[in-house]
Amino acid sequence: MNASANAPGAARVLVVDDEPDLRTLYELTLLREGYQVASAGTLAEARAQLAQQRFDVVITDMRLPDGLGLELLREVAQAQRPERCIMITAYGSAENAVEALKCGAFDYLTKPVDLKQFRGVVSSALQSPAAPLQAAPAAAPAHPAAAAAAPVPARAPDQPTALSADGQGALGRMIGESAAMRSVKQRIRKVAPSMAPVLIHGESGTGKELVANAIHGCSHRSDGPFVPVNCGAIPENLLEAEFFGARKGSYTGATQDREGFFQAARGGTLFLDEIGDLPLAMQAKLLRAIQERRVRALGDTQEEPVDVRIVSATHKDLAAEVQAGRFRQDLFYRLNVIEIVVPPLRERRDDLPALCQALLTRIATEAGIPVPTLSPRLLDELRSAPLEGNVRELENLLHRAVALGEAGDSGWGLMGDDLMPATAPPTAAAPPLLHDDAPTAPAAIPAPAAALAANELPADLGAWLDAQERLILVRALDETGFNRTAAAARLGLNLRQMRYRMARLGISAPSNGEADDDGA
């Protein structure tokens, strides 16, 4: 059966289902949206349709009289055809849905199909560039009829798809062109067009949220919201209300209806950071919400459909967590359809110069000082440092160097001992932070009375240095009547540097509201 919409340039959709009533319902729904629709009741009929023409979208049921819809997905993927495929699965067949996504399906729908969701998924598929996620499994060779359709522009599996300005910008925020980072960016380009759930794995501080944001920015959902959620930072008794929303009066203090994370991310991407920290009870509720794409707000009796893409991240080995009984196996397989591993900084040290310059530019801009350039000597020291905290630790080191730098044209002086690698000898001279011809810093300020004894070492060097700096700043401010300009001059700083240090260390003006001579 074939049905055509009036618009000659309308998108072409192939519907494959062996139940005539459902097939007619899908056809009528699509025709009302203005699409051209063709239909088939078996795999053989679908292959014949694909051999005759190209389509924009293929919608297929999982179980057909002469085989599985998965076969059709594999054939389309192996033939490098441009159709985006949508799988329709029976209620509870989670494994089939995951397998469909791994075979390259754009998305899946669960029976009984919600027509509003049906229209939304088809519309999203049409907005997405034709880009198969990965080569289909070799165990299922493509049927000749599926590959025989005339001229379909082939695309190499690893060829990146064209990105919008949002997508280019999102990837541009990921600094580094090492082989490891190029691999991550290529993976992002491949997975972004799909609705397949993505699990990002990496050590703390590697930039997992940045990867999630890039996936969102490169997808057809980039105009929608990106909602990051730290699963380990929410009290267990508030998890359900935070994720699914709550109705007025559903718990003590609920004075009005409120949306949850799923509702807030509607039409966009929900990023579940540190997913491994969710308790088991909440894991079960999250699994159902992801499978059914419906959530019930706390205190409500009705479920509501939600249209979100799930991207999650963890620093834990979730497979080991499953074996230990701390993470649900079914949720793990649901989330881990596509995995992206973010490399630690020690595996991409070639990116250090670009990373340092990008971080310094941001830090210096916030501090209101000129952007410095790192010397080769400092870069060598950073390359040999452990940097176990990855990019987050690198940013912290550079932040501290800005805060502790002495006055000068650049606002920088010598690099503190806390920036030296752990293997450096205690008496090693600190290398200059700027190029070697930079002016030397003025004499250091004498340590306050709270300094450590000669044979004593601080348990937390960073916290100790912050405390000493705070003591000096507060003393200078007290002695100048909290006149920041005068206090800055006493310490050899300019006003912008003084403001920056005060903000970083949480030093605020006295409650009487005295103003300094700069009018602040």
JSON list of C-alpha atoms in Angstrom, two decimals, residues 13 25-35 57 59 86 88 106-107 109 113-127 220-221 293 307:
[
{"chain": "A", "resi": 13, "resn": "VAL", "atom": "CA", "xyz": [8.39, 7.60, 5.34]},
{"chain": "A", "resi": 25, "resn": "LEU", "atom": "CA", "xyz": [-3.19, 4.35, 12.11]},
{"chain": "A", "resi": 26, "resn": "TYR", "atom": "CA", "xyz": [0.48, 5.19, 11.60]},
{"chain": "A", "resi": 27, "resn": "GLU", "atom": "CA", "xyz": [-0.12, 6.08, 7.94]},
{"chain": "A", "resi": 28, "resn": "LEU", "atom": "CA", "xyz": [-3.02, 8.43, 8.72]},
{"chain": "A", "resi": 29, "resn": "THR", "atom": "CA", "xyz": [-1.05, 10.10, 11.50]},
{"chain": "A", "resi": 30, "resn": "LEU", "atom": "CA", "xyz": [1.89, 10.73, 9.17]},
{"chain": "A", "resi": 31, "resn": "LEU", "atom": "CA", "xyz": [-0.29, 11.88, 6.28]},
{"chain": "A", "resi": 32, "resn": "ARG", "atom": "CA", "xyz": [-1.88, 14.51, 8.54]},
{"chain": "A", "resi": 33, "resn": "GLU", "atom": "CA", "xyz": [1.64, 15.79, 9.20]},
{"chain": "A", "resi": 34, "resn": "GLY", "atom": "CA", "xyz": [2.19, 16.25, 5.45]},
{"chain": "A", "resi": 35, "resn": "TYR", "atom": "CA", "xyz": [4.55, 13.33, 4.78]},
{"chain": "A", "resi": 57, "resn": "VAL", "atom": "CA", "xyz": [12.63, 7.58, 7.69]},
{"chain": "A", "resi": 59, "resn": "ILE", "atom": "CA", "xyz": [9.54, 2.85, 10.96]},
{"chain": "A", "resi": 86, "resn": "ILE", "atom": "CA", "xyz": [12.80, 3.95, 14.24]},
{"chain": "A", "resi": 88, "resn": "ILE", "atom": "CA", "xyz": [8.66, -0.16, 17.56]},
{"chain": "A", "resi": 106, "resn": "PHE", "atom": "CA", "xyz": [17.70, 6.60, 15.62]},
{"chain": "A", "resi": 107, "resn": "ASP", "atom": "CA", "xyz": [15.16, 5.92, 18.34]},
{"chain": "A", "resi": 109, "resn": "LEU", "atom": "CA", "xyz": [8.89, 3.51, 20.55]},
{"chain": "A", "resi": 113, "resn": "VAL", "atom": "CA", "xyz": [2.46, 3.83, 20.86]},
{"chain": "A", "resi": 114, "resn": "ASP", "atom": "CA", "xyz": [1.59, 7.31, 22.05]},
{"chain": "A", "resi": 115, "resn": "LEU", "atom": "CA", "xyz": [0.75, 9.21, 18.84]},
{"chain": "A", "resi": 116, "resn": "LYS", "atom": "CA", "xyz": [2.03, 12.53, 20.15]},
{"chain": "A", "resi": 117, "resn": "GLN", "atom": "CA", "xyz": [5.35, 10.90, 20.97]},
{"chain": "A", "resi": 118, "resn": "PHE", "atom": "CA", "xyz": [5.22, 9.10, 17.61]},
{"chain": "A", "resi": 119, "resn": "ARG", "atom": "CA", "xyz": [4.95, 12.40, 15.74]},
{"chain": "A", "resi": 120, "resn": "GLY", "atom": "CA", "xyz": [7.71, 13.93, 17.85]},
{"chain": "A", "resi": 121, "resn": "VAL", "atom": "CA", "xyz": [10.17, 11.10, 17.24]},
{"chain": "A", "resi": 122, "resn": "VAL", "atom": "CA", "xyz": [9.54, 11.17, 13.47]},
{"chain": "A", "resi": 123, "resn": "SER", "atom": "CA", "xyz": [10.01, 14.94, 13.43]},
{"chain": "A", "resi": 124, "resn": "SER", "atom": "CA", "xyz": [13.26, 14.63, 15.39]},
{"chain": "A", "resi": 125, "resn": "ALA", "atom": "CA", "xyz": [14.53, 11.93, 13.02]},
{"chain": "A", "resi": 126, "resn": "LEU", "atom": "CA", "xyz": [13.85, 14.15, 10.03]},
{"chain": "A", "resi": 127, "resn": "GLN", "atom": "CA", "xyz": [15.76, 17.04, 11.62]},
{"chain": "A", "resi": 220, "resn": "HIS", "atom": "CA", "xyz": [19.28, 18.18, 16.68]},
{"chain": "A", "resi": 221, "resn": "ARG", "atom": "CA", "xyz": [18.28, 19.00, 20.28]},
{"chain": "A", "resi": 293, "resn": "ARG", "atom": "CA", "xyz": [9.42, 7.83, 28.66]},
{"chain": "A", "resi": 307, "resn": "ASP", "atom": "CA", "xyz": [10.82, 13.78, 25.55]}
]
